[in-house]
PDB file of C-alpha atoms in Angstrom:
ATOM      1  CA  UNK H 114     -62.422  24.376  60.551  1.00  0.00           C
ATOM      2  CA  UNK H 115     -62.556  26.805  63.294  1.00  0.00           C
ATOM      3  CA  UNK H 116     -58.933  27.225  64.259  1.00  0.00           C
ATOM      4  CA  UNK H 117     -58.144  27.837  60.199  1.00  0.00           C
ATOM      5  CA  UNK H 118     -57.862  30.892  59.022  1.00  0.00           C
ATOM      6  CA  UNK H 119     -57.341  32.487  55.243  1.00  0.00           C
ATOM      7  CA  UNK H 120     -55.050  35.086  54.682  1.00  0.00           C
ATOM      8  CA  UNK H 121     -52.574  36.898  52.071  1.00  0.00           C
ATOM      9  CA  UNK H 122     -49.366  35.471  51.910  1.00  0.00           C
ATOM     10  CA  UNK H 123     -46.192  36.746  53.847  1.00  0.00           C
ATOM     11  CA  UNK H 124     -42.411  36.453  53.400  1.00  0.00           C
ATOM     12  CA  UNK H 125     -42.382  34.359  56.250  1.00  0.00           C
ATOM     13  CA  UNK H 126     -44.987  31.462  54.295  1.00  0.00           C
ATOM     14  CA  UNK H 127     -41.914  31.303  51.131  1.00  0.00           C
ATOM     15  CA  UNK H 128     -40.385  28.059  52.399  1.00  0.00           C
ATOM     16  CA  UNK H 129     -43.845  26.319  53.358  1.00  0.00           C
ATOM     17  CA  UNK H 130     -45.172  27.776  50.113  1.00  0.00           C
ATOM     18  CA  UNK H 131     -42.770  25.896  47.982  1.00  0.00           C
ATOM     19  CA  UNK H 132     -42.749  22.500  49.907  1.00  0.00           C
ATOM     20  CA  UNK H 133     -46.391  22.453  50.047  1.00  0.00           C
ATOM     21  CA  UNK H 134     -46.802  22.882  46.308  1.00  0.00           C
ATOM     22  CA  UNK H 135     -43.894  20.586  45.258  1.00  0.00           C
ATOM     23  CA  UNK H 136     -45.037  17.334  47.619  1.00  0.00           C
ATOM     24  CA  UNK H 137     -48.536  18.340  46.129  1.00  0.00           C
ATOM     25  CA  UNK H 138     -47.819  18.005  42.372  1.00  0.00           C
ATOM     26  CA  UNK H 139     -45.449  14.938  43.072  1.00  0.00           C
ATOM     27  CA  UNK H 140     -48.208  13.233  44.730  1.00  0.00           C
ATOM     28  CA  UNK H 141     -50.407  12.821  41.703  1.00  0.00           C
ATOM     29  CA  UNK H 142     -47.047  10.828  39.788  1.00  0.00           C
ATOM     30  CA  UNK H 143     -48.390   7.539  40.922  1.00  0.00           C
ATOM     31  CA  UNK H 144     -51.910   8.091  39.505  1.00  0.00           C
ATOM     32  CA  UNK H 145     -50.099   9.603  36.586  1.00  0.00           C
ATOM     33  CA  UNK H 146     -48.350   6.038  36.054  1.00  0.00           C
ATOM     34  CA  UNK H 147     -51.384   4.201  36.494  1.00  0.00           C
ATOM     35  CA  UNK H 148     -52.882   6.093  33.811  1.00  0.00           C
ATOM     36  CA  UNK H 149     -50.366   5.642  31.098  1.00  0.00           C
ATOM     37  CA  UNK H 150     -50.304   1.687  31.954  1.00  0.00           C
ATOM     38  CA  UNK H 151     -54.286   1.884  31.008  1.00  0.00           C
ATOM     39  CA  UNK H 152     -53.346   2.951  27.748  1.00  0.00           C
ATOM     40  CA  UNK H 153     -54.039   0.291  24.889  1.00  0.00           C
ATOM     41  CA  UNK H 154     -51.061   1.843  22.907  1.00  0.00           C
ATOM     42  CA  UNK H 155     -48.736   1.681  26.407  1.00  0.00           C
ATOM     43  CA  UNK H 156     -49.812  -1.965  26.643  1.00  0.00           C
ATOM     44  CA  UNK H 157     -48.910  -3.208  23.086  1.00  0.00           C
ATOM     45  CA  UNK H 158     -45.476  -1.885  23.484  1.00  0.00           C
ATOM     46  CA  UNK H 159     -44.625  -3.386  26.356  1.00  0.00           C
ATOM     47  CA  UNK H 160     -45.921  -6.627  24.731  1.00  0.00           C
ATOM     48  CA  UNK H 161     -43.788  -5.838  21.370  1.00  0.00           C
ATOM     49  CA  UNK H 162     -40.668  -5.219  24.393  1.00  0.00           C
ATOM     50  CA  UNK H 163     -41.606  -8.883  25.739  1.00  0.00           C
ATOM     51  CA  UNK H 164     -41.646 -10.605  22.188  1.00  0.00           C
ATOM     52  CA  UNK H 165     -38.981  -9.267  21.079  1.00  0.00           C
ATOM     53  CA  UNK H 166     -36.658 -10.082  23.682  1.00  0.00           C
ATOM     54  CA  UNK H 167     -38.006 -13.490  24.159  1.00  0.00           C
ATOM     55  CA  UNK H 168     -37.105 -13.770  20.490  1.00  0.00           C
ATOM     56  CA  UNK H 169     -33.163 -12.734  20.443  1.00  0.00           C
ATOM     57  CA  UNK H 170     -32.695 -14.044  23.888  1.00  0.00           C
ATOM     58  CA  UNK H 171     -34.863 -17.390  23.861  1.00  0.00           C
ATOM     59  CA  UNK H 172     -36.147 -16.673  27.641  1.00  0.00           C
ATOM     60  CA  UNK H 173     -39.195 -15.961  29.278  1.00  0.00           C
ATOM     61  CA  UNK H 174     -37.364 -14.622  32.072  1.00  0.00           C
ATOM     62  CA  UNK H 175     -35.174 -12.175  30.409  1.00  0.00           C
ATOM     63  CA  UNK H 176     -38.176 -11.378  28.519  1.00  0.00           C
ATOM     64  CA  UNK H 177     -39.664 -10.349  31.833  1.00  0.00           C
ATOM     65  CA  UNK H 178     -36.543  -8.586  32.647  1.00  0.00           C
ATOM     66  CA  UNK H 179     -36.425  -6.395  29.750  1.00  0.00           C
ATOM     67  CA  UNK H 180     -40.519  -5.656  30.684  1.00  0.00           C
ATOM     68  CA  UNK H 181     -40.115  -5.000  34.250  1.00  0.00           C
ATOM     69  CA  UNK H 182     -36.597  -2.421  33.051  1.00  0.00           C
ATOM     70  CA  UNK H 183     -39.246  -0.690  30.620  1.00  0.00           C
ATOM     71  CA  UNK H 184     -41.663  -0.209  33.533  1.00  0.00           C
ATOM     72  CA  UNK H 185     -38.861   1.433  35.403  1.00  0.00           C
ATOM     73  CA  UNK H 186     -37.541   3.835  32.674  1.00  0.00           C
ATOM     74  CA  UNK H 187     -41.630   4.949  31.925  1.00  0.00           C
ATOM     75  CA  UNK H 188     -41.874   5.484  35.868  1.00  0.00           C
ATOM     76  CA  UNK H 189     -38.717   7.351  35.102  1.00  0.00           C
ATOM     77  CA  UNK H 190     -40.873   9.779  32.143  1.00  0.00           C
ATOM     78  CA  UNK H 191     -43.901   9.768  33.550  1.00  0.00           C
ATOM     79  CA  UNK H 192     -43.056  11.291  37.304  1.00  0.00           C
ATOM     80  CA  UNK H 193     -40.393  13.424  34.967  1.00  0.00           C
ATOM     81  CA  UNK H 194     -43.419  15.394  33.593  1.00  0.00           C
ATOM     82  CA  UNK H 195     -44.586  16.223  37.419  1.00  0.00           C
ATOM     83  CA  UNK H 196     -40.687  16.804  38.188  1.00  0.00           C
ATOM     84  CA  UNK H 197     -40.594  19.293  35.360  1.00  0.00           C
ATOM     85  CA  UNK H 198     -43.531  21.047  36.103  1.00  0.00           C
ATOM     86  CA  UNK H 199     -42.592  21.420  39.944  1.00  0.00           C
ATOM     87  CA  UNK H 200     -39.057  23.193  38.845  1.00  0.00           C
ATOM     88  CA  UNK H 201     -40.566  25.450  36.176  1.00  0.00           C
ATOM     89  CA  UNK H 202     -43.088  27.067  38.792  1.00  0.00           C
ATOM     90  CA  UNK H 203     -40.042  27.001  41.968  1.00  0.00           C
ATOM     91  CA  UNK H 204     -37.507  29.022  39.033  1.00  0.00           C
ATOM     92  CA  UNK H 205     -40.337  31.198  37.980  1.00  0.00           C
ATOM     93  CA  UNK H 206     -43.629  32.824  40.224  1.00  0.00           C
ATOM     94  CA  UNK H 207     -42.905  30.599  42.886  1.00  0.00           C
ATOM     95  CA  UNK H 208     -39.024  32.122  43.321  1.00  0.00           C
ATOM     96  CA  UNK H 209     -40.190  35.250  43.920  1.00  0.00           C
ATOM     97  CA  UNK H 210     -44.445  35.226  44.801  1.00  0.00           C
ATOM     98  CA  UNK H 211     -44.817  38.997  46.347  1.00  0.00           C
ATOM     99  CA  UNK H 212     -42.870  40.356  43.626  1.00  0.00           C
ATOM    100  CA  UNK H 213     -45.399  38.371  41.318  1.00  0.00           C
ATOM    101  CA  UNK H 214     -49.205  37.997  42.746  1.00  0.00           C
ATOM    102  CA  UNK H 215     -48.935  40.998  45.419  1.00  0.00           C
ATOM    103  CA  UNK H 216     -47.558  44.043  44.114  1.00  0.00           C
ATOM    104  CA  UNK H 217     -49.016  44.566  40.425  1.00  0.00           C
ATOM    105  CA  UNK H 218     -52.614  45.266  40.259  1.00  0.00           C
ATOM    106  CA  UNK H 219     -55.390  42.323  40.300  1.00  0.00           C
ATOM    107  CA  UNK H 220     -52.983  39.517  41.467  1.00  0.00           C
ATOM    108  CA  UNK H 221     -53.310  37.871  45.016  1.00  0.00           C
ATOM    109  CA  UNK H 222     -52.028  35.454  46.859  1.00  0.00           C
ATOM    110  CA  UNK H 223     -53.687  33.801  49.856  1.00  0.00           C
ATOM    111  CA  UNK H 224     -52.476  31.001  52.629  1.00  0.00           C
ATOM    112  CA  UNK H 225     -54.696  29.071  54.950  1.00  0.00           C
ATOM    113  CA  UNK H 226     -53.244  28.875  58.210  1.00  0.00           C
ATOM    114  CA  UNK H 227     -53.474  26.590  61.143  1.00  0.00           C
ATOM    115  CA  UNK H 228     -51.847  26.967  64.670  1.00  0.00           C
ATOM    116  CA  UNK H 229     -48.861  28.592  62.399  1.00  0.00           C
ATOM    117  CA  UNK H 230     -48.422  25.873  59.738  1.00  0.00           C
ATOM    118  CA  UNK H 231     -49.025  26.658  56.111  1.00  0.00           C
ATOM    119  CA  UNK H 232     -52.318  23.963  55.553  1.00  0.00           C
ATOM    120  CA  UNK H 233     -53.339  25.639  51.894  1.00  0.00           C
ATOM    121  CA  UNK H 234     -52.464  28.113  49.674  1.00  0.00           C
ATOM    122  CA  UNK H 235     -54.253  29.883  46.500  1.00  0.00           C
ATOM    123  CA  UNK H 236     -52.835  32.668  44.049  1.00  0.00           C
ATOM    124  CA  UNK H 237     -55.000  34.529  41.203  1.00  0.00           C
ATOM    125  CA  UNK H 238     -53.512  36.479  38.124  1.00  0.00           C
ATOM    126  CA  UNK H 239     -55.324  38.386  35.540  1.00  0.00           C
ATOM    127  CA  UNK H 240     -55.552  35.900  31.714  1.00  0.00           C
ATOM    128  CA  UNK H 241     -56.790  38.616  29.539  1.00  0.00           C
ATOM    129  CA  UNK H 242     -60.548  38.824  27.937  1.00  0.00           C
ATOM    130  CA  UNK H 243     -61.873  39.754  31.207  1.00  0.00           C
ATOM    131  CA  UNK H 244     -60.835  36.567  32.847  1.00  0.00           C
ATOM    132  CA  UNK H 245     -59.152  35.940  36.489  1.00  0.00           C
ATOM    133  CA  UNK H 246     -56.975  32.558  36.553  1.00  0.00           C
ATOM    134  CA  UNK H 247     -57.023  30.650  39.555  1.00  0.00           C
ATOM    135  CA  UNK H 248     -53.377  28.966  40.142  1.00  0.00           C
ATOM    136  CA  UNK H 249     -51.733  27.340  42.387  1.00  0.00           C
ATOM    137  CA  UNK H 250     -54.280  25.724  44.535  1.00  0.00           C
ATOM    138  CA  UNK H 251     -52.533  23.149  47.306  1.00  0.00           C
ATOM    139  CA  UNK H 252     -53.903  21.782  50.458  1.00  0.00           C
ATOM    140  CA  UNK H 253     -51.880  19.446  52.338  1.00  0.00           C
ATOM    141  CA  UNK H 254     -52.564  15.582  53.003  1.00  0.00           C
ATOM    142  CA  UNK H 255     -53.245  16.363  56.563  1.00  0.00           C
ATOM    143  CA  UNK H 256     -56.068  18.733  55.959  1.00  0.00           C
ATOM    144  CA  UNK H 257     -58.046  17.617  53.353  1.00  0.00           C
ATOM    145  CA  UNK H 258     -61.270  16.758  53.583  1.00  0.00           C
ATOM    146  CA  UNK H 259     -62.495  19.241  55.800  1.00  0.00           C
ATOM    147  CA  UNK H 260     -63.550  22.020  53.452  1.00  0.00           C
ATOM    148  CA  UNK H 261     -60.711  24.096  52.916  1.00  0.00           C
ATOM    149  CA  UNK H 262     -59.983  23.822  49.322  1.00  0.00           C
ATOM    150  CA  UNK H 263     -63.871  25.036  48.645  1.00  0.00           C
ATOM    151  CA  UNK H 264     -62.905  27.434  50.978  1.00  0.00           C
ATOM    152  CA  UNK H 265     -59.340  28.869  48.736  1.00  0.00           C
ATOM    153  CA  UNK H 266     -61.728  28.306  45.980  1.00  0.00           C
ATOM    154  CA  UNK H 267     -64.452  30.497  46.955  1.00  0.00           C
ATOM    155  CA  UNK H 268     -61.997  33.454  48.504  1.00  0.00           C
ATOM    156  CA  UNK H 269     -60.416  33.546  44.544  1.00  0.00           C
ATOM    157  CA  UNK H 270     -64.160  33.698  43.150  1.00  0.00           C
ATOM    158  CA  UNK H 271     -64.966  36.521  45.765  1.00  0.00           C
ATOM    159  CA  UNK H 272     -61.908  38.236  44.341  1.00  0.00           C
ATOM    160  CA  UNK H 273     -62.941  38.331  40.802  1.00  0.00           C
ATOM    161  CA  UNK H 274     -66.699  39.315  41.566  1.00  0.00           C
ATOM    162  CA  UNK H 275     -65.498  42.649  43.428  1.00  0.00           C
ATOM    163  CA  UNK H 276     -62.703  43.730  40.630  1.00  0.00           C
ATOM    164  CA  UNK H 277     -65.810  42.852  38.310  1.00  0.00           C
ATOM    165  CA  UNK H 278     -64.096  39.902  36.202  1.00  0.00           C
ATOM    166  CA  UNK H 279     -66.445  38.143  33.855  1.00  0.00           C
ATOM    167  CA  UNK H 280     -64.972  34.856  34.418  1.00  0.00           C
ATOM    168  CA  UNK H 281     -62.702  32.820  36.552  1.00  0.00           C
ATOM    169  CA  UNK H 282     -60.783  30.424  34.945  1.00  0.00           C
ATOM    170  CA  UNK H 283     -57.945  27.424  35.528  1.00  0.00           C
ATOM    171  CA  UNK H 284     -56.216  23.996  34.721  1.00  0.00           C
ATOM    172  CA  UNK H 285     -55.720  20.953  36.433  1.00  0.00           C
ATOM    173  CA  UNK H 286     -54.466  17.517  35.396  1.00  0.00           C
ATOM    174  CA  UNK H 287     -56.094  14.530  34.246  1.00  0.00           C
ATOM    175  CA  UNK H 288     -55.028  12.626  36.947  1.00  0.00           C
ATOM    176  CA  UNK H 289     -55.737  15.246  39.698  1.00  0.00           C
ATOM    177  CA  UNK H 290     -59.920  13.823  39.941  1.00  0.00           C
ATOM    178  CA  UNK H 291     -60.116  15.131  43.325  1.00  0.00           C
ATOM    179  CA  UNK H 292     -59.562  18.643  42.222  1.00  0.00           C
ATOM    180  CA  UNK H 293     -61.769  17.815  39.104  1.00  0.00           C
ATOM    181  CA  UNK H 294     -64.667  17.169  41.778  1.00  0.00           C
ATOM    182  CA  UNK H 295     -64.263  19.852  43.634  1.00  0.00           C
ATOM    183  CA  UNK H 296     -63.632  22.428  40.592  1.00  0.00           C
ATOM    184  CA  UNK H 297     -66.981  20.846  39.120  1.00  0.00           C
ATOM    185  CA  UNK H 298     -68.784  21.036  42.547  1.00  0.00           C
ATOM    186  CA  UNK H 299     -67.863  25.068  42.840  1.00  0.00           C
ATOM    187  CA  UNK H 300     -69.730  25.458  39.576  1.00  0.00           C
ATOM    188  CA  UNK H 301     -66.930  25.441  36.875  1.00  0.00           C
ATOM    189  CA  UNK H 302     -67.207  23.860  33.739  1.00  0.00           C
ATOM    190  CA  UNK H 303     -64.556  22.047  31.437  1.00  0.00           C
ATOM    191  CA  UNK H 304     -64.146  23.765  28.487  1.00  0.00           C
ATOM    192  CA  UNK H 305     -61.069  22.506  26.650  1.00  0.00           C
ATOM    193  CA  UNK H 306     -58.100  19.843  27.009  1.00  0.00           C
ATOM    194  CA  UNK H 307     -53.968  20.220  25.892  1.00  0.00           C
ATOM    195  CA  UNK H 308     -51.027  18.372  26.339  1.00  0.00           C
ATOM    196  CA  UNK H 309     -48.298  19.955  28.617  1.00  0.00           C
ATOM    197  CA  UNK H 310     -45.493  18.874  26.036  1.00  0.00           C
ATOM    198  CA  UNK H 311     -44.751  16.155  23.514  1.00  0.00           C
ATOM    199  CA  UNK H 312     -44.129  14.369  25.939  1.00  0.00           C
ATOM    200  CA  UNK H 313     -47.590  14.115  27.611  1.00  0.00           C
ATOM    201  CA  UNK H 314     -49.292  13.962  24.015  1.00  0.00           C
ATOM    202  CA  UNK H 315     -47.059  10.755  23.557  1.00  0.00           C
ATOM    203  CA  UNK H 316     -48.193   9.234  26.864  1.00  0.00           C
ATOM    204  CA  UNK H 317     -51.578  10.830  26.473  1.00  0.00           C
ATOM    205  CA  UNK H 318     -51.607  12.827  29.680  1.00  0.00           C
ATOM    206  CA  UNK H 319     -53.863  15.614  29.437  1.00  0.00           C
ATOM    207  CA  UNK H 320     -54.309  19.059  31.161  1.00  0.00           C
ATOM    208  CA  UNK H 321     -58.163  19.812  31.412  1.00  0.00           C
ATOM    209  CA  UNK H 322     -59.484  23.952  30.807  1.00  0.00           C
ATOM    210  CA  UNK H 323     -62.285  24.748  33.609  1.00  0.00           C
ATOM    211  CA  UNK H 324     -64.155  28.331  33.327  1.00  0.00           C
ATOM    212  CA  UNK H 325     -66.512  30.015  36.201  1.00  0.00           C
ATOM    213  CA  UNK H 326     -68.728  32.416  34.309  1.00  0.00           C
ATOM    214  CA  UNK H 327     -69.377  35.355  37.155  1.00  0.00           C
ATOM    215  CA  UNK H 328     -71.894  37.291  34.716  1.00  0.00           C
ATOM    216  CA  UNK H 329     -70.245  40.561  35.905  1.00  0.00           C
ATOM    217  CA  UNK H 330     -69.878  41.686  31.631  1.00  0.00           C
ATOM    218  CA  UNK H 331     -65.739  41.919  32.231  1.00  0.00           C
ATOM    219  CA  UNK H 332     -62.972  44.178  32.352  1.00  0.00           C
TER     220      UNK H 332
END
């Protein structure tokens, strides 16, 4: 990882910013589908679909059909929830990221580099109670594997010791396991689970709470 380097984010980094973070969400959409098709309750009402159109249409085959069209349409939700997510952050901190993690106080964010292409990227807000939220975190398919995220990871922690946070905290998906393993590798522990909307409680996709005590007492 010689030839990388970590640094703060410039103007120049918006465009690569945004595509890296967008093709990284919308990544995880197949995992995400996978996921809800585990689900017992998922898998009942695709059966109920089957009987009942087997019933009013007296076909195994349409009764496949109207399966395989209820398949598409929860593809359809389920990539909709990463969709949604990836449009909220691109209208909001992601629109405009100086104005939001580099000029107010305590708020950073950071880009690893490689022969001039964007390869990562990191950002860190202050979330009250003497807690620093890690956000943002992105490395892209061509780098991983080689350290880097540990790296972003540990540059956000180094951040929060010196402006004497107590704690670092963030979220990640249930889907995202990768991230999970590295969070849980840096030290962090899960402390709590939500649903992003109604729409992930009724598929049962989860957001999972991490928290990095630093034992520095807090702002």
């Amino acid at each position: 990882m010689a030839s990388l380097r970590i640094r703060q984010y410039q103007e120049q980094d918006y465009e690569a910013v945004r595509a890296l973070f967008a093709r990284g969400i919308l990544e995880h959409a197949p995992a995400g589908f996978r996921h809800v098709l585990r689900s017992a309750r998922v898998r009942l009402a695709l059966l109920a679909v089957f009987v009942a159109a087997r019933a009013a249409a007296g076909s195994w085959v349409l009764g496949l059909g109207a399966v395989a069209l209820a398949l598409v349409l929860l593809w359809v939700l389920v990539r909709s929830l990463s969709a949604e997510y990836v449009r909220e952050a691109l209208g909001t901190d992601l629109c405009d990221v100086a104005g939001t993690y580099l000029r107010p106080p305590d708020r950073c964010f950071w880009v690893a580099e490689e022969g001039g292409t964007v390869a990562g990227m990191v950002a860190a807000v202050p979330a009250g109670r003497g807690e620093l939220e890690l956000k943002r975190m992105s490395v892209s398919r061509e780098h991983r594997g080689r350290g880097l995220a540990r790296a972003l990871c540990r540059e956000v922690l180094a951040f929060a010791r010196a402006r004497g946070y107590g704690a670092v905290v963030l979220s990640t998906s249930m889907v995202q396991v990768a991230a999970q393993r590295l969070y849980e590798g840096q030290g962090f522990r899960r402390v709590g689970t939500s649903y992003p909307s109604l729409l992930g409680t009724l598929l049962n996709f989860q957001i999972f709470h991490y928290r990095y005590d630093l034992g520095n007492g807090g702002k």
